[in-house]
Tab-separated table of C-alpha atoms (C1' of nucleotides) in Angstrom:
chain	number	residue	atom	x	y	z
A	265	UNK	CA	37.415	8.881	-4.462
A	266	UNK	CA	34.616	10.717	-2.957
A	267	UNK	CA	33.906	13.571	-5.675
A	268	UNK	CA	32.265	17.249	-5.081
A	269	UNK	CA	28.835	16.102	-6.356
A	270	UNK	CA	28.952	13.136	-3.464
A	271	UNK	CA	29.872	15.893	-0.925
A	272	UNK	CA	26.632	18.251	-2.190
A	273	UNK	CA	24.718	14.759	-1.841
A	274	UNK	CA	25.839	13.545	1.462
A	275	UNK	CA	25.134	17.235	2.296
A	276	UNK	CA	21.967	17.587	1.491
A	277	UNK	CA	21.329	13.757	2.908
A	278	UNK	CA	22.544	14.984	6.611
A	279	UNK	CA	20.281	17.914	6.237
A	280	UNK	CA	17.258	15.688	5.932
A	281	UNK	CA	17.928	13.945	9.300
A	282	UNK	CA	19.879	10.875	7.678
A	283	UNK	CA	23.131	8.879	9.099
A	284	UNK	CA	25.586	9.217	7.117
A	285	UNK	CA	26.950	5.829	7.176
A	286	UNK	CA	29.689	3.710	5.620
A	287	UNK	CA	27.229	1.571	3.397
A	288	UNK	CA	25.151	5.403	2.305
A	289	UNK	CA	28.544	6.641	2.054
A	290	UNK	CA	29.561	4.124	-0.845
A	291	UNK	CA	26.221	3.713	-2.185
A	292	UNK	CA	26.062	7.638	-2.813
A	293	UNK	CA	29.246	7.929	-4.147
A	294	UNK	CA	28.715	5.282	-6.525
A	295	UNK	CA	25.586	7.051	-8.436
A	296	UNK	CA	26.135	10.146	-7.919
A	297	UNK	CA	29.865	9.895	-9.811
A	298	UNK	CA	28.059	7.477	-12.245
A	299	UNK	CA	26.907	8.544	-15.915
A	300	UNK	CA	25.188	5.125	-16.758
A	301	UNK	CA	21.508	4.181	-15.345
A	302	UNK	CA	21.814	1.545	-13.124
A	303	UNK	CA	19.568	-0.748	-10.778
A	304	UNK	CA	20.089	-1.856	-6.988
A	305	UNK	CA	21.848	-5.163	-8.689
A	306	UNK	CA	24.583	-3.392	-10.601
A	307	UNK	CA	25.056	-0.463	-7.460
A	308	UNK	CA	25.415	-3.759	-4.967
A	309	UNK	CA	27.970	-5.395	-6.913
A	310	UNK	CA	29.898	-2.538	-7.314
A	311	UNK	CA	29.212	-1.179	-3.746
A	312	UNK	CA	30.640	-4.742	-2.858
A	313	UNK	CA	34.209	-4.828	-4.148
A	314	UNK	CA	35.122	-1.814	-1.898
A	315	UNK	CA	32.791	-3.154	1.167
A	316	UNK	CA	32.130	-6.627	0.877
A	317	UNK	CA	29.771	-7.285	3.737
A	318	UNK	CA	27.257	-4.739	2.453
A	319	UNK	CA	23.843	-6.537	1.560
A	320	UNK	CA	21.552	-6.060	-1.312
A	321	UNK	CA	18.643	-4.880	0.471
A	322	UNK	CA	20.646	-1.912	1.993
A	323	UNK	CA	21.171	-0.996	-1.400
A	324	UNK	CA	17.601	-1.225	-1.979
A	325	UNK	CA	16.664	1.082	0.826
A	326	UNK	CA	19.444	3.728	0.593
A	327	UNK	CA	18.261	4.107	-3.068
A	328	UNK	CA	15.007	4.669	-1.877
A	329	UNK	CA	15.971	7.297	0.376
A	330	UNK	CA	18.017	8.980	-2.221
A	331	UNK	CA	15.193	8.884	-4.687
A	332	UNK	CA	13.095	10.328	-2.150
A	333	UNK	CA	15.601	13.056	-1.622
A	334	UNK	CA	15.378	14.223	-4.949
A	335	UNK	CA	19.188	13.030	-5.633
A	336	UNK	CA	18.505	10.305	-8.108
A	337	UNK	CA	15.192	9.400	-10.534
A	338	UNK	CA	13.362	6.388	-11.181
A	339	UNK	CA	14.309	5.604	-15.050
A	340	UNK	CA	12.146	2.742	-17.078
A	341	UNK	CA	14.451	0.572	-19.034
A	342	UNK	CA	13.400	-1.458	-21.439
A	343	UNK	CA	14.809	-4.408	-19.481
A	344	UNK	CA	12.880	-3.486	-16.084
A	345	UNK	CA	11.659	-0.178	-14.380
A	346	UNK	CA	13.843	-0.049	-11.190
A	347	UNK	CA	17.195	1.846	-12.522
A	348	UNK	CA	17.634	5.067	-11.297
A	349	UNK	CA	19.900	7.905	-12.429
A	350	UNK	CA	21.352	11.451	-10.793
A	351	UNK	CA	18.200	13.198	-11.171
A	352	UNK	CA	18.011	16.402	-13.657
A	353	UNK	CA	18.066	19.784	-12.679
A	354	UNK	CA	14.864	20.846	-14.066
A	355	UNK	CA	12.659	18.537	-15.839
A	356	UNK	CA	15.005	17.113	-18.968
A	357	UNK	CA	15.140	14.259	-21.240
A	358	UNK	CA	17.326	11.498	-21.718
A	359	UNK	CA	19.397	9.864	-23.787
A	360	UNK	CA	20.868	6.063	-23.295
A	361	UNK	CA	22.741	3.954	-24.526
A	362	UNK	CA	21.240	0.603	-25.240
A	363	UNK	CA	24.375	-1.360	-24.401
A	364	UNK	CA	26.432	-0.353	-21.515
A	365	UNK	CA	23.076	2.490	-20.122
A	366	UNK	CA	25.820	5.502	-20.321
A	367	UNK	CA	23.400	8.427	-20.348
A	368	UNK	CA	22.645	12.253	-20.705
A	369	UNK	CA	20.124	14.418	-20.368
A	370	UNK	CA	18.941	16.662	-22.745
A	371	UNK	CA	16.621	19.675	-23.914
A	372	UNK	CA	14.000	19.516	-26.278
A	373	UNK	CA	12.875	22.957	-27.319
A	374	UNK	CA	9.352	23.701	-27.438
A	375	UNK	CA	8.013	20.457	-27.062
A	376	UNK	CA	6.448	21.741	-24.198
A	377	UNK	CA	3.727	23.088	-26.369
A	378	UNK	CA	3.319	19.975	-28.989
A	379	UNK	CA	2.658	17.672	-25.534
A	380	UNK	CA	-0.259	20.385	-24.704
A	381	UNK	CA	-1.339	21.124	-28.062
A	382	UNK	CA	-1.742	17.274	-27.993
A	383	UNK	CA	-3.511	16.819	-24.557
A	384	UNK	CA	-6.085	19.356	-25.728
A	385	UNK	CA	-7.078	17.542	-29.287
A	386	UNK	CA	-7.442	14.143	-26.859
A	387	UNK	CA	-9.039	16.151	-24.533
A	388	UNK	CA	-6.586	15.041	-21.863
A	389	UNK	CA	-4.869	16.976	-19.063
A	390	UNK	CA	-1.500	16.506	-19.302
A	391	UNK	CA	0.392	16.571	-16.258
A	392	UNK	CA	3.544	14.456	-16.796
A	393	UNK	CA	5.844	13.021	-19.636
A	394	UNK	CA	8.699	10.871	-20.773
A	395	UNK	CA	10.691	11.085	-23.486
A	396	UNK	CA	13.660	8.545	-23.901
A	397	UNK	CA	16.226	8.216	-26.575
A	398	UNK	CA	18.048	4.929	-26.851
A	399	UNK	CA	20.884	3.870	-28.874
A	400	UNK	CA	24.467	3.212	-28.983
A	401	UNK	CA	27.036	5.599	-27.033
A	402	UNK	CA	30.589	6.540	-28.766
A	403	UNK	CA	32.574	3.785	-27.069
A	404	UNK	CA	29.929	1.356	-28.342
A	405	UNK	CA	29.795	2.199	-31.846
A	406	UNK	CA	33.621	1.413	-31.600
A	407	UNK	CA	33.438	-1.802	-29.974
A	408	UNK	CA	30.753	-3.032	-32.195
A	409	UNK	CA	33.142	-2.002	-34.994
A	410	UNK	CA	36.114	-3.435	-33.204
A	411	UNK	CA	34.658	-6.810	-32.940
A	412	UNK	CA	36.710	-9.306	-32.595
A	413	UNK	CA	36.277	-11.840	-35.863
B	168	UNK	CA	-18.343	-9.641	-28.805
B	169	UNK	CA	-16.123	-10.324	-30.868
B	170	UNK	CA	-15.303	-7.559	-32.788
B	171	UNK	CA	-14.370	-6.938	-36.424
B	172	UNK	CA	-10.420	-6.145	-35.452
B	173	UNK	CA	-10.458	-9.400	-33.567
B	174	UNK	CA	-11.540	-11.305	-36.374
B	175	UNK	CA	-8.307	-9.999	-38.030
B	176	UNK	CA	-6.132	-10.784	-35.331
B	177	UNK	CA	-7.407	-14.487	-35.124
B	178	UNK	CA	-6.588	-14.757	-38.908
B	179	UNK	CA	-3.255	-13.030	-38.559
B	180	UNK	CA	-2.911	-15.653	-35.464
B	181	UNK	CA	-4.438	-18.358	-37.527
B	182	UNK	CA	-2.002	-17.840	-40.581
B	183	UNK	CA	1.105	-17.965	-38.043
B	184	UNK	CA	0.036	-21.343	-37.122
B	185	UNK	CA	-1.322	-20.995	-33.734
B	186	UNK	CA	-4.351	-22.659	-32.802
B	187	UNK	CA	-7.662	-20.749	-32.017
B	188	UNK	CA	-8.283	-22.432	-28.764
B	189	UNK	CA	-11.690	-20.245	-26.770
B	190	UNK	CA	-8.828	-18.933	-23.824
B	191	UNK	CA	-6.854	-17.455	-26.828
B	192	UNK	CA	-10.444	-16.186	-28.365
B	193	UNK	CA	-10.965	-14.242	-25.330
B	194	UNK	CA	-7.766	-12.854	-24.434
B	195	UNK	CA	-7.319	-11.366	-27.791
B	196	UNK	CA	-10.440	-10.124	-27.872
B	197	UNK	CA	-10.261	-8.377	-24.640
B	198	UNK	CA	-7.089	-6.782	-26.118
B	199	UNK	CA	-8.261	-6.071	-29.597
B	200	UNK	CA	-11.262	-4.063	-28.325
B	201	UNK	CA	-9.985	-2.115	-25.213
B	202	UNK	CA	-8.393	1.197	-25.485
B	203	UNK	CA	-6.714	0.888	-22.155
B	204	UNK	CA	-3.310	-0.129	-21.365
B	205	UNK	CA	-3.592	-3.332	-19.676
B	206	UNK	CA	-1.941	-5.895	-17.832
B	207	UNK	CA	-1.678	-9.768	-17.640
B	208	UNK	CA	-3.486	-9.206	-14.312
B	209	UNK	CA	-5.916	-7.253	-15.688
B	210	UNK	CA	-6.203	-9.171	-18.483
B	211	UNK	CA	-6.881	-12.295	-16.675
B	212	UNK	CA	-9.812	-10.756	-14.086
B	213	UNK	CA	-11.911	-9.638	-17.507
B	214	UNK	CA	-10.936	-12.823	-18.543
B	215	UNK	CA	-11.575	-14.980	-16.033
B	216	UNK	CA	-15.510	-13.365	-15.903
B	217	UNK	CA	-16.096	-15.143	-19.245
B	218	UNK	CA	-14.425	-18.153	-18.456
B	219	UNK	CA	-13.610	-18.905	-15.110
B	220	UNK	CA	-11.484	-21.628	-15.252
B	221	UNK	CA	-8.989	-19.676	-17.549
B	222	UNK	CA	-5.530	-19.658	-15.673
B	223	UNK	CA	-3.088	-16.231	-15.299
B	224	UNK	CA	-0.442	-18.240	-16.724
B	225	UNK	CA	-2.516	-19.120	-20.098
B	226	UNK	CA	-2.861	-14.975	-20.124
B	227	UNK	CA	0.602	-14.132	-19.963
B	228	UNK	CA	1.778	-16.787	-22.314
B	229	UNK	CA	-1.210	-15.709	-24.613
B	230	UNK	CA	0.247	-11.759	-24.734
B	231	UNK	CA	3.481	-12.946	-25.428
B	232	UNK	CA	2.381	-14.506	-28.322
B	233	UNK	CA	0.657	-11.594	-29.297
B	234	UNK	CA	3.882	-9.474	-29.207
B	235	UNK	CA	5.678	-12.245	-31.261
B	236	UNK	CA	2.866	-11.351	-33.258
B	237	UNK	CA	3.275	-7.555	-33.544
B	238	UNK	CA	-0.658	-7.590	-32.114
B	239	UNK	CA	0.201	-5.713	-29.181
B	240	UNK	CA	2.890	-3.982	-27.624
B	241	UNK	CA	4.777	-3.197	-24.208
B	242	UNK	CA	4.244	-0.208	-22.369
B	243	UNK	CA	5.995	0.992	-19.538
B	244	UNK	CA	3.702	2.521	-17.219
B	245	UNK	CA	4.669	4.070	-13.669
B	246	UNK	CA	4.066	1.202	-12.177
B	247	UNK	CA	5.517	-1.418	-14.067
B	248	UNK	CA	6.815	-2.499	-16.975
B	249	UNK	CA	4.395	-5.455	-17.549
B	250	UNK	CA	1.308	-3.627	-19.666
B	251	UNK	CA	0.154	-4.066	-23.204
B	252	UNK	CA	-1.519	-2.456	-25.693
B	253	UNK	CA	-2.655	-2.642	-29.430
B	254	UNK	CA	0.079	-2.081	-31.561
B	255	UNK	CA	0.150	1.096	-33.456
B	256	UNK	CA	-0.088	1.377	-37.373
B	257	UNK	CA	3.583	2.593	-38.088
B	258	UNK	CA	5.589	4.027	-34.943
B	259	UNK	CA	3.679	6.385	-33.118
B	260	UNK	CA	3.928	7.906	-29.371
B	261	UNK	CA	1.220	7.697	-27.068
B	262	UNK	CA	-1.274	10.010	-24.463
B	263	UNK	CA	-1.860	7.228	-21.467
B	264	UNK	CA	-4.419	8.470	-18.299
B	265	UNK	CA	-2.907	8.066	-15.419
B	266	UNK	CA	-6.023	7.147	-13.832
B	267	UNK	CA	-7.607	4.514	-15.674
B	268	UNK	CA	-5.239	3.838	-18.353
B	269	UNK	CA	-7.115	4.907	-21.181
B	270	UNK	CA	-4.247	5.773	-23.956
B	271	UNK	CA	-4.179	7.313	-27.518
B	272	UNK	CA	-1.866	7.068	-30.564
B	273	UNK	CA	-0.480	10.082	-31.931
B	274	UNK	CA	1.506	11.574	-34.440
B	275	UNK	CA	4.904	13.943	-33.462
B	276	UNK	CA	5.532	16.011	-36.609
B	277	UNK	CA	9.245	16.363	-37.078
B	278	UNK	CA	9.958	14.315	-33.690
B	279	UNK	CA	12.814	12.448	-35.602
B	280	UNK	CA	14.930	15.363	-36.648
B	281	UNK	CA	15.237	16.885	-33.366
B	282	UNK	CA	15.633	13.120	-32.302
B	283	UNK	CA	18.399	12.742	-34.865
B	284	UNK	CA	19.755	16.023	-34.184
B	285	UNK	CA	20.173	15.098	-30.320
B	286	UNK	CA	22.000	11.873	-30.945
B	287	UNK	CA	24.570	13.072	-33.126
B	288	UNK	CA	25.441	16.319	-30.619
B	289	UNK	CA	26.174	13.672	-27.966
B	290	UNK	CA	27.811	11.204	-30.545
B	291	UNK	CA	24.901	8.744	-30.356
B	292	UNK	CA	23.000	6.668	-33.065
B	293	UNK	CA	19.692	6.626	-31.932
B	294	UNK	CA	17.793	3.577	-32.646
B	295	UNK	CA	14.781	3.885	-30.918
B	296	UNK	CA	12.415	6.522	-28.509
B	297	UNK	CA	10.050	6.332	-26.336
B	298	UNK	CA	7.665	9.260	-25.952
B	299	UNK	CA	4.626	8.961	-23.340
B	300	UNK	CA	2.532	11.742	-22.070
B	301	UNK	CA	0.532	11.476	-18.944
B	302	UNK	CA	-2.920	12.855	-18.033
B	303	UNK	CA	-6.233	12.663	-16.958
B	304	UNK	CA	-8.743	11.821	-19.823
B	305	UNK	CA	-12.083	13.792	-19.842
B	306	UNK	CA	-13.846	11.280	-17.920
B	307	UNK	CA	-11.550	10.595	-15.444
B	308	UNK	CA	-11.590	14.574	-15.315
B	309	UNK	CA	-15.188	14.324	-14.741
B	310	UNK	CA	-14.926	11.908	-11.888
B	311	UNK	CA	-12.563	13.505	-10.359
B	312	UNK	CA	-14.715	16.990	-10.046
B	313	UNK	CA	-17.393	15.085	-8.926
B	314	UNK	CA	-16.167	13.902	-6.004
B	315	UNK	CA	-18.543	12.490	-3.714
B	316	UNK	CA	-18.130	15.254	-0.613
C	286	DT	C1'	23.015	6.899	25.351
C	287	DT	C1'	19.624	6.641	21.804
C	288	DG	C1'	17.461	5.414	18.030
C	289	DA	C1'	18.320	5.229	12.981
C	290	DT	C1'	20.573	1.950	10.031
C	291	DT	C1'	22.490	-2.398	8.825
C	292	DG	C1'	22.582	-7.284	7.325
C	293	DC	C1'	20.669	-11.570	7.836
C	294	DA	C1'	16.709	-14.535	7.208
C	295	DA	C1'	12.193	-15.036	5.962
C	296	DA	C1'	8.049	-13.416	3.749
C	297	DT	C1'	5.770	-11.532	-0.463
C	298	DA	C1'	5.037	-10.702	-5.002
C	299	DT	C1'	5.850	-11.597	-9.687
C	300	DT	C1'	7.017	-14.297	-13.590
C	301	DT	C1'	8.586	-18.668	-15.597
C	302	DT	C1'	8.909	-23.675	-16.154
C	303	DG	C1'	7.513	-28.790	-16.053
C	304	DC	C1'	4.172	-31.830	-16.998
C	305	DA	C1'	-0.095	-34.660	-17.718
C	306	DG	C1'	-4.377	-34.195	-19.866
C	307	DG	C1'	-7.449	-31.778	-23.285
C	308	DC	C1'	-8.579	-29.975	-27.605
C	309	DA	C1'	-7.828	-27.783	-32.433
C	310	DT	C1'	-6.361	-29.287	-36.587
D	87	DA	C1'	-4.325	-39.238	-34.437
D	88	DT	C1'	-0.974	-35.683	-33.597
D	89	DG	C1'	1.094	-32.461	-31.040
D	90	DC	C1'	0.059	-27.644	-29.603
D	91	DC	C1'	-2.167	-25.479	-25.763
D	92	DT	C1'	-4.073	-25.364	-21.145
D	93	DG	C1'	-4.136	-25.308	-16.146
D	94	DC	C1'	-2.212	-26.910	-12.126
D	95	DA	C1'	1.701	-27.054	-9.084
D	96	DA	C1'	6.232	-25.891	-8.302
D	97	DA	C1'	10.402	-23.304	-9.297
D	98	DA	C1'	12.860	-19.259	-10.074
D	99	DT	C1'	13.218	-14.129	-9.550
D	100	DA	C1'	12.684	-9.904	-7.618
D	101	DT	C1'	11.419	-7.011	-3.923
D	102	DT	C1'	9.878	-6.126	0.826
D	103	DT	C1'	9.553	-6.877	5.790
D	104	DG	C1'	10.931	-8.310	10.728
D	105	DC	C1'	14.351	-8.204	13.930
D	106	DA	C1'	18.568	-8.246	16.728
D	107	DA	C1'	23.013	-6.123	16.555
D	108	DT	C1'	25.722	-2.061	15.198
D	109	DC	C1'	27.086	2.503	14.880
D	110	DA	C1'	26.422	7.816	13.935
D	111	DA	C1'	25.079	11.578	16.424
DNA sequence: TTGATTGCAAATATTTTGCAGGCAT
DNA sequence: ATGCCTGCAAAATATTTGCAATCAA
């Protein structure tokens, strides 16, 4: 089950000086083979069906790690701020779904230069942004069409 | 102190049927007239100097009426998902300092076609965004140059 | 063997709820 | 006078920390 992208991950984890344990194992495997946003909640429930004595506050701390790694990004949802999803490669933008948090990342083109051009007329120095689309993913357009009556 | 865009808020309030008790007076106030992001924490200390027997729970039931309202709205900041601020005329994005919280509305021209654009390449129907720059604002600029040495 | 990592339990921190009294209407 | 609103205390949540046992290296 264990797909390239966990390999590069678990990789790049052992090169940093961490164990690569059974619990980090799972945990990794889970998000990085993920393409929703998810919190330490939905990764321990999952993590649980195929280890059921792991605990919630390993999944807590292994995220951690991984988000200090560079592996996975902090993502604000407009349920709560501690989801995290395979972080970009290079500074993108993101897309969710507002039902089932499937996401992608995306480029903007320019915008680069608006978020300047905007800093300067506020007299603010921009250093950071976030730019979030939300709204319903293919599968649930269909089920809300689908519903059952 | 109370200022004129309070006085519209306690009608708006009024109308709605909520009584204009002096814990509500204040916390809107201190909302209507800041132009930082704030908190219910936050919210409550500047509260609490005017009227020290004012309680944080009063101040977060008090915002959340005021977001019933449409007076003020959530803001996700780095550090939580729990700030408010004075909701913008029409949907606009926002320049927040990452230092004091200071924030400004502003206008994206176009923002929604590129937005548009993006959903439909992935098969999405967007329903909402987000967009927040981050900076430092000319005074916290200031401060920070002037570091005591 | 060694010490990083785990999982439990407990501590913190944050937000919400219940309720008796107070106050706006 | 009525019942919404307040503030306290307590409950419910969410997240972090301490520690002995386990396990990767």
């Amino acid at each position: 089950m264990t797909n390239w992208i966990n390999q590069d991950w678990l990789k790049i984890l052992q090169e940093k000086g961490f164990r690569i344990t059974k619990p980090l194992r799972i945990i990794t495997d889970i998000l990085a083979s993920s393409n929703h946003i998810l919190n330490p909640t939905q990764v321990y429930l999952e993590a649980r069906e195929e280890y059921p004595k792991i605990g919630l506050v390993t999944v807590y701390r292994t995220m951690e790690k991984l988000e200090e790694a560079g592996l996975i990004e902090r993502v604000h949802m407009p349920d709560g701020c501690q989801s995290f999803f395979q972080a970009a490669a290079g500074h993108q933008h993101l897309l969710i779904c507002t039902k089932c948090s499937k996401a992608e990342y995306f480029e903007g083109d320019n915008l680069g230069t608006l978020f300047n051009r905007t800093g300067q007329s506020f007299g603010y120095e921009i250093t950071n942004h976030w730019l979030q689309l939300f709204g319903l993913c293919q599968d649930c357009q269909l089920k809300h069409t689908n519903n059952p009556t």
